[in-house]
PDB file of C-alpha atoms in Angstrom:
ATOM      1  CA  UNK D 599       0.000   0.000   0.000  1.00  0.00           C
ATOM      2  CA  UNK D 600       1.435   3.364  -1.027  1.00  0.00           C
ATOM      3  CA  UNK D 601       0.816   6.720   0.593  1.00  0.00           C
ATOM      4  CA  UNK D 602       0.330   8.233  -2.852  1.00  0.00           C
ATOM      5  CA  UNK D 603      -2.638   5.895  -3.395  1.00  0.00           C
ATOM      6  CA  UNK D 604      -4.144   6.837  -0.031  1.00  0.00           C
ATOM      7  CA  UNK D 605      -3.788  10.513  -0.911  1.00  0.00           C
ATOM      8  CA  UNK D 606      -5.458   9.982  -4.285  1.00  0.00           C
ATOM      9  CA  UNK D 607      -8.334   8.043  -2.716  1.00  0.00           C
ATOM     10  CA  UNK D 608      -9.046  10.673  -0.045  1.00  0.00           C
ATOM     11  CA  UNK D 609      -8.966  13.462  -2.614  1.00  0.00           C
ATOM     12  CA  UNK D 610     -11.486  11.643  -4.853  1.00  0.00           C
ATOM     13  CA  UNK D 611     -13.862  11.517  -1.893  1.00  0.00           C
ATOM     14  CA  UNK D 612     -13.175  15.097  -0.845  1.00  0.00           C
ATOM     15  CA  UNK D 613     -13.483  16.566  -4.315  1.00  0.00           C
ATOM     16  CA  UNK D 614     -16.458  14.410  -5.345  1.00  0.00           C
ATOM     17  CA  UNK D 615     -14.864  12.836  -8.411  1.00  0.00           C
ATOM     18  CA  UNK D 616     -11.730  11.740 -10.222  1.00  0.00           C
ATOM     19  CA  UNK D 617     -11.297  14.825 -12.412  1.00  0.00           C
ATOM     20  CA  UNK D 618     -11.273  17.431  -9.604  1.00  0.00           C
ATOM     21  CA  UNK D 619      -9.115  15.099  -7.490  1.00  0.00           C
ATOM     22  CA  UNK D 620      -6.589  14.880 -10.338  1.00  0.00           C
ATOM     23  CA  UNK D 621      -6.335  18.671 -10.457  1.00  0.00           C
ATOM     24  CA  UNK D 622      -5.809  18.787  -6.696  1.00  0.00           C
ATOM     25  CA  UNK D 623      -2.912  16.320  -6.688  1.00  0.00           C
ATOM     26  CA  UNK D 624      -1.418  17.576  -9.986  1.00  0.00           C
ATOM     27  CA  UNK D 625      -1.898  14.297 -11.831  1.00  0.00           C
ATOM     28  CA  UNK D 626      -3.945  13.004 -14.738  1.00  0.00           C
ATOM     29  CA  UNK D 627      -7.404  11.534 -14.195  1.00  0.00           C
ATOM     30  CA  UNK D 628      -6.203   8.150 -15.420  1.00  0.00           C
ATOM     31  CA  UNK D 629      -3.294   8.205 -12.942  1.00  0.00           C
ATOM     32  CA  UNK D 630      -5.664   8.928 -10.042  1.00  0.00           C
ATOM     33  CA  UNK D 631      -8.056   6.206 -11.174  1.00  0.00           C
ATOM     34  CA  UNK D 632      -5.186   3.727 -11.469  1.00  0.00           C
ATOM     35  CA  UNK D 633      -3.899   4.613  -7.982  1.00  0.00           C
ATOM     36  CA  UNK D 634      -7.316   4.015  -6.415  1.00  0.00           C
ATOM     37  CA  UNK D 635      -7.661   0.728  -8.288  1.00  0.00           C
ATOM     38  CA  UNK D 636      -4.234  -0.388  -7.036  1.00  0.00           C
ATOM     39  CA  UNK D 637      -5.281   0.470  -3.494  1.00  0.00           C
ATOM     40  CA  UNK D 638      -8.438  -1.624  -3.863  1.00  0.00           C
ATOM     41  CA  UNK D 639      -6.406  -4.521  -5.236  1.00  0.00           C
ATOM     42  CA  UNK D 640      -3.926  -4.285  -2.361  1.00  0.00           C
ATOM     43  CA  UNK D 641      -6.680  -4.297   0.249  1.00  0.00           C
ATOM     44  CA  UNK D 642      -8.927  -6.815  -1.483  1.00  0.00           C
ATOM     45  CA  UNK D 643     -12.048  -4.598  -1.166  1.00  0.00           C
ATOM     46  CA  UNK D 644     -14.005  -2.320  -3.478  1.00  0.00           C
ATOM     47  CA  UNK D 645     -13.773   1.147  -1.926  1.00  0.00           C
ATOM     48  CA  UNK D 646     -15.884   3.138  -4.376  1.00  0.00           C
ATOM     49  CA  UNK D 647     -19.152   2.209  -6.023  1.00  0.00           C
ATOM     50  CA  UNK D 648     -18.555   3.493  -9.547  1.00  0.00           C
ATOM     51  CA  UNK D 649     -22.028   2.448 -10.830  1.00  0.00           C
ATOM     52  CA  UNK D 650     -23.399   5.780  -9.614  1.00  0.00           C
ATOM     53  CA  UNK D 651     -22.274   9.309 -10.282  1.00  0.00           C
ATOM     54  CA  UNK D 652     -20.555  10.661  -8.372  1.00  0.00           C
ATOM     55  CA  UNK D 653     -18.892   7.492  -7.108  1.00  0.00           C
ATOM     56  CA  UNK D 654     -20.022   6.535  -3.641  1.00  0.00           C
ATOM     57  CA  UNK D 655     -18.120   5.033  -0.703  1.00  0.00           C
ATOM     58  CA  UNK D 656     -18.691   1.398   0.088  1.00  0.00           C
ATOM     59  CA  UNK D 657     -18.686   0.142   3.686  1.00  0.00           C
ATOM     60  CA  UNK D 658     -15.046  -0.829   3.260  1.00  0.00           C
ATOM     61  CA  UNK D 659     -14.350   2.589   1.704  1.00  0.00           C
ATOM     62  CA  UNK D 660     -15.720   4.361   4.773  1.00  0.00           C
ATOM     63  CA  UNK D 661     -13.336   2.418   7.015  1.00  0.00           C
ATOM     64  CA  UNK D 662     -10.352   3.076   4.761  1.00  0.00           C
ATOM     65  CA  UNK D 663     -11.220   6.776   4.469  1.00  0.00           C
ATOM     66  CA  UNK D 664     -11.377   7.186   8.240  1.00  0.00           C
ATOM     67  CA  UNK D 665      -8.053   5.457   8.737  1.00  0.00           C
ATOM     68  CA  UNK D 666      -6.439   7.223   5.781  1.00  0.00           C
ATOM     69  CA  UNK D 667      -7.272  10.650   7.153  1.00  0.00           C
ATOM     70  CA  UNK D 668      -5.494   9.745  10.397  1.00  0.00           C
ATOM     71  CA  UNK D 669      -2.430   8.360   8.591  1.00  0.00           C
ATOM     72  CA  UNK D 670      -2.139  11.342   6.255  1.00  0.00           C
ATOM     73  CA  UNK D 671      -2.583  13.815   9.108  1.00  0.00           C
ATOM     74  CA  UNK D 672       0.236  12.091  11.007  1.00  0.00           C
ATOM     75  CA  UNK D 673       2.387  12.243   7.895  1.00  0.00           C
ATOM     76  CA  UNK D 674       1.736  15.970   7.565  1.00  0.00           C
ATOM     77  CA  UNK D 675       2.681  16.425  11.237  1.00  0.00           C
ATOM     78  CA  UNK D 676       5.864  14.447  10.674  1.00  0.00           C
ATOM     79  CA  UNK D 677       6.829  16.605   7.722  1.00  0.00           C
ATOM     80  CA  UNK D 678       6.041  19.723   9.729  1.00  0.00           C
ATOM     81  CA  UNK D 679       8.282  18.665  12.601  1.00  0.00           C
ATOM     82  CA  UNK D 680      11.117  17.818  10.235  1.00  0.00           C
ATOM     83  CA  UNK D 681      10.672  21.175   8.521  1.00  0.00           C
ATOM     84  CA  UNK D 682      10.961  22.826  11.943  1.00  0.00           C
ATOM     85  CA  UNK D 683      14.214  20.997  12.551  1.00  0.00           C
ATOM     86  CA  UNK D 684      15.419  21.950   9.093  1.00  0.00           C
ATOM     87  CA  UNK D 685      14.510  25.535   9.785  1.00  0.00           C
ATOM     88  CA  UNK D 686      16.112  25.312  13.249  1.00  0.00           C
ATOM     89  CA  UNK D 687      12.901  26.255  15.010  1.00  0.00           C
ATOM     90  CA  UNK D 688      13.336  23.438  17.520  1.00  0.00           C
ATOM     91  CA  UNK D 689      15.745  20.677  18.419  1.00  0.00           C
ATOM     92  CA  UNK D 690      18.676  19.858  20.701  1.00  0.00           C
ATOM     93  CA  UNK D 691      22.407  20.470  20.320  1.00  0.00           C
ATOM     94  CA  UNK D 692      24.593  18.266  22.544  1.00  0.00           C
ATOM     95  CA  UNK D 693      27.811  20.217  22.960  1.00  0.00           C
ATOM     96  CA  UNK D 694      30.955  19.318  24.892  1.00  0.00           C
ATOM     97  CA  UNK D 695      33.502  22.041  25.681  1.00  0.00           C
ATOM     98  CA  UNK D 696      36.746  22.056  27.662  1.00  0.00           C
ATOM     99  CA  UNK D 697      37.080  24.401  30.658  1.00  0.00           C
ATOM    100  CA  UNK D 698      40.197  25.966  29.139  1.00  0.00           C
ATOM    101  CA  UNK D 699      39.316  28.712  26.670  1.00  0.00           C
ATOM    102  CA  UNK D 700      35.569  28.158  26.444  1.00  0.00           C
ATOM    103  CA  UNK D 701      34.566  31.390  28.169  1.00  0.00           C
ATOM    104  CA  UNK D 702      36.613  33.538  25.777  1.00  0.00           C
ATOM    105  CA  UNK D 703      35.931  31.590  22.597  1.00  0.00           C
ATOM    106  CA  UNK D 704      32.358  30.369  22.902  1.00  0.00           C
ATOM    107  CA  UNK D 705      30.401  32.748  25.125  1.00  0.00           C
ATOM    108  CA  UNK D 706      29.844  35.164  22.182  1.00  0.00           C
ATOM    109  CA  UNK D 707      28.785  32.223  19.991  1.00  0.00           C
ATOM    110  CA  UNK D 708      26.235  31.165  22.609  1.00  0.00           C
ATOM    111  CA  UNK D 709      24.703  34.646  22.575  1.00  0.00           C
ATOM    112  CA  UNK D 710      24.432  34.775  18.768  1.00  0.00           C
ATOM    113  CA  UNK D 711      23.122  31.209  18.532  1.00  0.00           C
ATOM    114  CA  UNK D 712      20.450  31.891  21.139  1.00  0.00           C
ATOM    115  CA  UNK D 713      19.361  35.030  19.325  1.00  0.00           C
ATOM    116  CA  UNK D 714      19.099  33.289  15.951  1.00  0.00           C
ATOM    117  CA  UNK D 715      17.674  29.934  17.104  1.00  0.00           C
ATOM    118  CA  UNK D 716      15.760  30.429  20.372  1.00  0.00           C
ATOM    119  CA  UNK D 717      13.932  27.099  19.936  1.00  0.00           C
ATOM    120  CA  UNK D 718      17.144  25.037  19.978  1.00  0.00           C
ATOM    121  CA  UNK D 719      18.079  23.637  23.397  1.00  0.00           C
ATOM    122  CA  UNK D 720      21.844  23.538  23.948  1.00  0.00           C
ATOM    123  CA  UNK D 721      22.811  20.713  26.317  1.00  0.00           C
ATOM    124  CA  UNK D 722      26.311  21.657  27.458  1.00  0.00           C
ATOM    125  CA  UNK D 723      28.812  19.442  29.254  1.00  0.00           C
ATOM    126  CA  UNK D 724      32.306  20.522  30.345  1.00  0.00           C
ATOM    127  CA  UNK D 725      35.192  18.084  30.641  1.00  0.00           C
ATOM    128  CA  UNK D 726      38.796  17.742  29.635  1.00  0.00           C
ATOM    129  CA  UNK D 727      39.474  16.806  26.027  1.00  0.00           C
ATOM    130  CA  UNK D 728      40.094  13.131  26.788  1.00  0.00           C
ATOM    131  CA  UNK D 729      36.685  12.640  28.392  1.00  0.00           C
ATOM    132  CA  UNK D 730      35.004  14.677  25.648  1.00  0.00           C
ATOM    133  CA  UNK D 731      36.590  12.431  23.010  1.00  0.00           C
ATOM    134  CA  UNK D 732      35.170   9.366  24.779  1.00  0.00           C
ATOM    135  CA  UNK D 733      31.685  10.891  24.878  1.00  0.00           C
ATOM    136  CA  UNK D 734      31.883  11.909  21.216  1.00  0.00           C
ATOM    137  CA  UNK D 735      33.005   8.423  20.238  1.00  0.00           C
ATOM    138  CA  UNK D 736      30.056   6.914  22.128  1.00  0.00           C
ATOM    139  CA  UNK D 737      27.552   9.166  20.352  1.00  0.00           C
ATOM    140  CA  UNK D 738      26.722  11.104  23.528  1.00  0.00           C
ATOM    141  CA  UNK D 739      27.698  14.431  21.926  1.00  0.00           C
ATOM    142  CA  UNK D 740      27.096  16.080  18.554  1.00  0.00           C
ATOM    143  CA  UNK D 741      30.169  18.314  18.763  1.00  0.00           C
ATOM    144  CA  UNK D 742      33.123  18.454  21.147  1.00  0.00           C
ATOM    145  CA  UNK D 743      36.012  20.850  21.636  1.00  0.00           C
ATOM    146  CA  UNK D 744      39.169  18.748  21.186  1.00  0.00           C
ATOM    147  CA  UNK D 745      42.842  19.548  20.765  1.00  0.00           C
ATOM    148  CA  UNK D 746      44.614  19.005  17.435  1.00  0.00           C
ATOM    149  CA  UNK D 747      46.069  16.545  16.545  1.00  0.00           C
ATOM    150  CA  UNK D 748      43.270  14.094  17.253  1.00  0.00           C
ATOM    151  CA  UNK D 749      42.250  10.579  16.235  1.00  0.00           C
ATOM    152  CA  UNK D 750      41.381   9.925  12.577  1.00  0.00           C
ATOM    153  CA  UNK D 751      37.908   8.773  13.624  1.00  0.00           C
ATOM    154  CA  UNK D 752      36.954  12.440  14.023  1.00  0.00           C
ATOM    155  CA  UNK D 753      36.451  15.245  11.557  1.00  0.00           C
ATOM    156  CA  UNK D 754      37.100  18.744  12.824  1.00  0.00           C
ATOM    157  CA  UNK D 755      36.894  22.469  12.197  1.00  0.00           C
ATOM    158  CA  UNK D 756      39.601  24.712  13.612  1.00  0.00           C
ATOM    159  CA  UNK D 757      38.545  27.267  16.235  1.00  0.00           C
ATOM    160  CA  UNK D 758      41.751  28.852  17.552  1.00  0.00           C
ATOM    161  CA  UNK D 759      45.492  28.224  17.670  1.00  0.00           C
ATOM    162  CA  UNK D 760      47.580  29.961  20.338  1.00  0.00           C
ATOM    163  CA  UNK D 761      51.200  29.680  21.507  1.00  0.00           C
ATOM    164  CA  UNK D 762      51.614  28.113  24.920  1.00  0.00           C
ATOM    165  CA  UNK D 763      52.889  30.240  27.786  1.00  0.00           C
ATOM    166  CA  UNK D 764      54.470  29.404  31.114  1.00  0.00           C
ATOM    167  CA  UNK D 765      53.262  31.145  34.250  1.00  0.00           C
ATOM    168  CA  UNK D 766      55.855  31.841  36.912  1.00  0.00           C
ATOM    169  CA  UNK D 767      55.923  33.647  40.234  1.00  0.00           C
ATOM    170  CA  UNK D 768      57.713  36.992  39.957  1.00  0.00           C
ATOM    171  CA  UNK D 769      60.435  35.775  42.283  1.00  0.00           C
ATOM    172  CA  UNK D 770      60.786  32.430  40.489  1.00  0.00           C
ATOM    173  CA  UNK D 771      64.275  31.018  39.782  1.00  0.00           C
ATOM    174  CA  UNK D 772      63.939  30.567  36.022  1.00  0.00           C
ATOM    175  CA  UNK D 773      65.764  32.986  33.720  1.00  0.00           C
ATOM    176  CA  UNK D 774      63.724  34.624  30.965  1.00  0.00           C
ATOM    177  CA  UNK D 775      64.886  36.197  27.723  1.00  0.00           C
ATOM    178  CA  UNK D 776      62.513  39.090  27.132  1.00  0.00           C
ATOM    179  CA  UNK D 777      58.973  37.767  26.830  1.00  0.00           C
ATOM    180  CA  UNK D 778      59.937  34.133  26.212  1.00  0.00           C
ATOM    181  CA  UNK D 779      61.640  31.294  27.998  1.00  0.00           C
ATOM    182  CA  UNK D 780      63.173  27.985  26.937  1.00  0.00           C
ATOM    183  CA  UNK D 781      61.963  24.729  28.432  1.00  0.00           C
ATOM    184  CA  UNK D 782      65.498  23.999  29.620  1.00  0.00           C
ATOM    185  CA  UNK D 783      65.316  27.050  31.898  1.00  0.00           C
ATOM    186  CA  UNK D 784      62.537  25.318  33.833  1.00  0.00           C
ATOM    187  CA  UNK D 785      64.855  22.497  34.962  1.00  0.00           C
ATOM    188  CA  UNK D 786      64.319  21.635  38.613  1.00  0.00           C
ATOM    189  CA  UNK D 787      61.117  23.679  38.877  1.00  0.00           C
ATOM    190  CA  UNK D 788      57.961  21.764  39.889  1.00  0.00           C
ATOM    191  CA  UNK D 789      54.999  21.850  37.510  1.00  0.00           C
ATOM    192  CA  UNK D 790      51.422  22.770  38.397  1.00  0.00           C
ATOM    193  CA  UNK D 791      49.223  21.019  35.830  1.00  0.00           C
ATOM    194  CA  UNK D 792      45.590  20.236  35.199  1.00  0.00           C
ATOM    195  CA  UNK D 793      43.940  16.950  36.104  1.00  0.00           C
ATOM    196  CA  UNK D 794      44.556  13.765  34.121  1.00  0.00           C
ATOM    197  CA  UNK D 795      41.574  14.177  31.802  1.00  0.00           C
ATOM    198  CA  UNK D 796      43.044  17.304  30.207  1.00  0.00           C
ATOM    199  CA  UNK D 797      44.876  16.772  26.906  1.00  0.00           C
ATOM    200  CA  UNK D 798      47.065  19.784  27.745  1.00  0.00           C
ATOM    201  CA  UNK D 799      49.014  17.706  30.292  1.00  0.00           C
ATOM    202  CA  UNK D 800      50.677  15.176  27.954  1.00  0.00           C
ATOM    203  CA  UNK D 801      51.365  17.984  25.492  1.00  0.00           C
ATOM    204  CA  UNK D 802      53.352  19.925  28.104  1.00  0.00           C
ATOM    205  CA  UNK D 803      55.058  16.861  29.568  1.00  0.00           C
ATOM    206  CA  UNK D 804      56.122  15.501  26.165  1.00  0.00           C
ATOM    207  CA  UNK D 805      57.609  18.889  25.181  1.00  0.00           C
ATOM    208  CA  UNK D 806      59.440  19.123  28.505  1.00  0.00           C
ATOM    209  CA  UNK D 807      60.923  15.663  28.076  1.00  0.00           C
ATOM    210  CA  UNK D 808      61.952  16.529  24.524  1.00  0.00           C
ATOM    211  CA  UNK D 809      63.953  19.381  26.066  1.00  0.00           C
ATOM    212  CA  UNK D 810      65.683  16.945  28.451  1.00  0.00           C
ATOM    213  CA  UNK D 811      63.537  17.596  31.533  1.00  0.00           C
ATOM    214  CA  UNK D 812      61.836  15.072  33.762  1.00  0.00           C
ATOM    215  CA  UNK D 813      59.233  17.289  35.474  1.00  0.00           C
ATOM    216  CA  UNK D 814      57.935  16.780  38.970  1.00  0.00           C
ATOM    217  CA  UNK D 815      54.185  17.505  39.076  1.00  0.00           C
ATOM    218  CA  UNK D 816      53.574  19.053  42.472  1.00  0.00           C
ATOM    219  CA  UNK D 817      49.833  19.779  42.078  1.00  0.00           C
ATOM    220  CA  UNK D 818      46.934  19.053  39.724  1.00  0.00           C
ATOM    221  CA  UNK D 819      43.658  20.929  39.468  1.00  0.00           C
ATOM    222  CA  UNK D 820      40.646  21.351  37.189  1.00  0.00           C
ATOM    223  CA  UNK D 821      40.367  25.094  37.911  1.00  0.00           C
ATOM    224  CA  UNK D 822      42.350  27.669  35.954  1.00  0.00           C
ATOM    225  CA  UNK D 823      42.101  30.326  38.664  1.00  0.00           C
ATOM    226  CA  UNK D 824      43.354  27.934  41.343  1.00  0.00           C
ATOM    227  CA  UNK D 825      46.309  26.949  39.157  1.00  0.00           C
ATOM    228  CA  UNK D 826      47.183  30.633  38.682  1.00  0.00           C
ATOM    229  CA  UNK D 827      47.036  31.257  42.440  1.00  0.00           C
ATOM    230  CA  UNK D 828      49.241  28.228  43.161  1.00  0.00           C
ATOM    231  CA  UNK D 829      51.827  29.520  40.710  1.00  0.00           C
ATOM    232  CA  UNK D 830      51.698  33.058  42.124  1.00  0.00           C
ATOM    233  CA  UNK D 831      52.244  31.584  45.590  1.00  0.00           C
ATOM    234  CA  UNK D 832      55.527  30.095  44.344  1.00  0.00           C
ATOM    235  CA  UNK D 833      54.488  26.448  44.148  1.00  0.00           C
ATOM    236  CA  UNK D 834      55.835  25.909  40.628  1.00  0.00           C
ATOM    237  CA  UNK D 835      55.344  26.621  36.898  1.00  0.00           C
ATOM    238  CA  UNK D 836      51.913  26.585  35.291  1.00  0.00           C
ATOM    239  CA  UNK D 837      50.959  26.423  31.624  1.00  0.00           C
ATOM    240  CA  UNK D 838      48.178  28.119  29.659  1.00  0.00           C
ATOM    241  CA  UNK D 839      47.497  29.127  26.068  1.00  0.00           C
ATOM    242  CA  UNK D 840      48.384  32.802  25.548  1.00  0.00           C
ATOM    243  CA  UNK D 841      44.743  33.885  25.080  1.00  0.00           C
ATOM    244  CA  UNK D 842      43.811  32.613  28.535  1.00  0.00           C
ATOM    245  CA  UNK D 843      47.053  33.641  30.242  1.00  0.00           C
ATOM    246  CA  UNK D 844      46.915  37.278  29.133  1.00  0.00           C
ATOM    247  CA  UNK D 845      43.565  37.850  30.834  1.00  0.00           C
ATOM    248  CA  UNK D 846      45.006  36.559  34.130  1.00  0.00           C
ATOM    249  CA  UNK D 847      48.101  38.705  34.393  1.00  0.00           C
ATOM    250  CA  UNK D 848      48.505  40.257  37.824  1.00  0.00           C
ATOM    251  CA  UNK D 849      51.217  41.650  40.096  1.00  0.00           C
ATOM    252  CA  UNK D 850      53.593  38.933  41.241  1.00  0.00           C
ATOM    253  CA  UNK D 851      52.997  36.765  38.163  1.00  0.00           C
ATOM    254  CA  UNK D 852      55.027  36.480  34.966  1.00  0.00           C
ATOM    255  CA  UNK D 853      53.569  35.194  31.668  1.00  0.00           C
ATOM    256  CA  UNK D 854      56.226  34.066  29.167  1.00  0.00           C
ATOM    257  CA  UNK D 855      55.959  32.362  25.778  1.00  0.00           C
ATOM    258  CA  UNK D 856      57.531  28.910  25.661  1.00  0.00           C
ATOM    259  CA  UNK D 857      60.300  28.190  23.163  1.00  0.00           C
ATOM    260  CA  UNK D 858      62.908  25.527  22.407  1.00  0.00           C
ATOM    261  CA  UNK D 859      60.732  23.696  21.695  1.00  0.00           C
ATOM    262  CA  UNK D 860      57.886  26.038  20.875  1.00  0.00           C
ATOM    263  CA  UNK D 861      54.481  24.692  21.806  1.00  0.00           C
ATOM    264  CA  UNK D 862      51.042  25.598  20.483  1.00  0.00           C
ATOM    265  CA  UNK D 863      47.505  24.929  21.687  1.00  0.00           C
ATOM    266  CA  UNK D 864      45.107  24.241  18.804  1.00  0.00           C
ATOM    267  CA  UNK D 865      41.426  23.880  19.667  1.00  0.00           C
ATOM    268  CA  UNK D 866      38.920  22.486  17.165  1.00  0.00           C
ATOM    269  CA  UNK D 867      35.280  21.457  17.140  1.00  0.00           C
ATOM    270  CA  UNK D 868      35.088  17.762  16.293  1.00  0.00           C
ATOM    271  CA  UNK D 869      32.417  15.268  15.277  1.00  0.00           C
ATOM    272  CA  UNK D 870      32.390  11.583  14.388  1.00  0.00           C
ATOM    273  CA  UNK D 871      33.727  10.952  10.906  1.00  0.00           C
ATOM    274  CA  UNK D 872      30.878   9.837   8.664  1.00  0.00           C
ATOM    275  CA  UNK D 873      28.327  10.374  11.444  1.00  0.00           C
ATOM    276  CA  UNK D 874      25.111  12.330  11.163  1.00  0.00           C
ATOM    277  CA  UNK D 875      25.608  16.035  11.778  1.00  0.00           C
ATOM    278  CA  UNK D 876      22.363  17.735  12.776  1.00  0.00           C
ATOM    279  CA  UNK D 877      21.189  21.067  11.366  1.00  0.00           C
ATOM    280  CA  UNK D 878      21.726  22.608  14.806  1.00  0.00           C
ATOM    281  CA  UNK D 879      25.334  21.352  14.878  1.00  0.00           C
ATOM    282  CA  UNK D 880      25.954  22.706  11.381  1.00  0.00           C
ATOM    283  CA  UNK D 881      24.555  26.077  12.424  1.00  0.00           C
ATOM    284  CA  UNK D 882      26.870  26.141  15.448  1.00  0.00           C
ATOM    285  CA  UNK D 883      29.876  25.370  13.228  1.00  0.00           C
ATOM    286  CA  UNK D 884      28.915  28.161  10.828  1.00  0.00           C
ATOM    287  CA  UNK D 885      28.638  30.696  13.643  1.00  0.00           C
ATOM    288  CA  UNK D 886      31.954  29.599  15.127  1.00  0.00           C
ATOM    289  CA  UNK D 887      33.684  29.863  11.744  1.00  0.00           C
ATOM    290  CA  UNK D 888      32.250  33.339  11.230  1.00  0.00           C
ATOM    291  CA  UNK D 889      33.901  34.477  14.446  1.00  0.00           C
TER     292      UNK D 889
END
């Protein structure tokens, strides 16, 4: 049984004949007649008594008409809801963002997105990049903020790339050359890092080891402000992308760009490669790309 045949049948009844029904559904009279006949054959019942003019519903036709109106109304509702999603009038965006950088980079996007698509519910979760990658892989998120490079199972759109900086107490022992410092100058200085779920940690530790250091991690935290205060108190060296570090400069704290080796923080919005990307997710990506 085809929906097209149901539509043709209901229009014949509504319009009182095959000719006006054909005009309504933009088909020929013979095509409408054939569709109704195919419906009767599929059901095994005569639906219209054609011996009278206009054709009259049989008992079976009355049952099929009643049910057809319900089915077609549900189909129209379905199309309407999908059109709303397509037009971003409603829906849900499941978004995962890391604590580092999200306030600077995504707060303006939230405001624009809300203004353009007030019917879209944004379900936000905040975790380190490692946990976000797990959630994205499991289909629990539509988009996630991850650091580049990332696994090939994800596609991504770049958001921001920043040089990494080291945060030191003003009275710290490390020697700086202008506004930058080499990793080797941090030898013997404890590190204050983020918790294990943050992809920033292995990035910093790998670069330090490449410079011949074997860092001692003296404290780990999930809070940027707490890390900054620990560094300012002289506990050790902290690390932040330049964008985040510059907004936290204060007396007693030095912010220096890392070099030898240089290190960059590259944040991207990622999604599962080959996975379905909703209209809401596409709209978010467009707004983020537009800056």
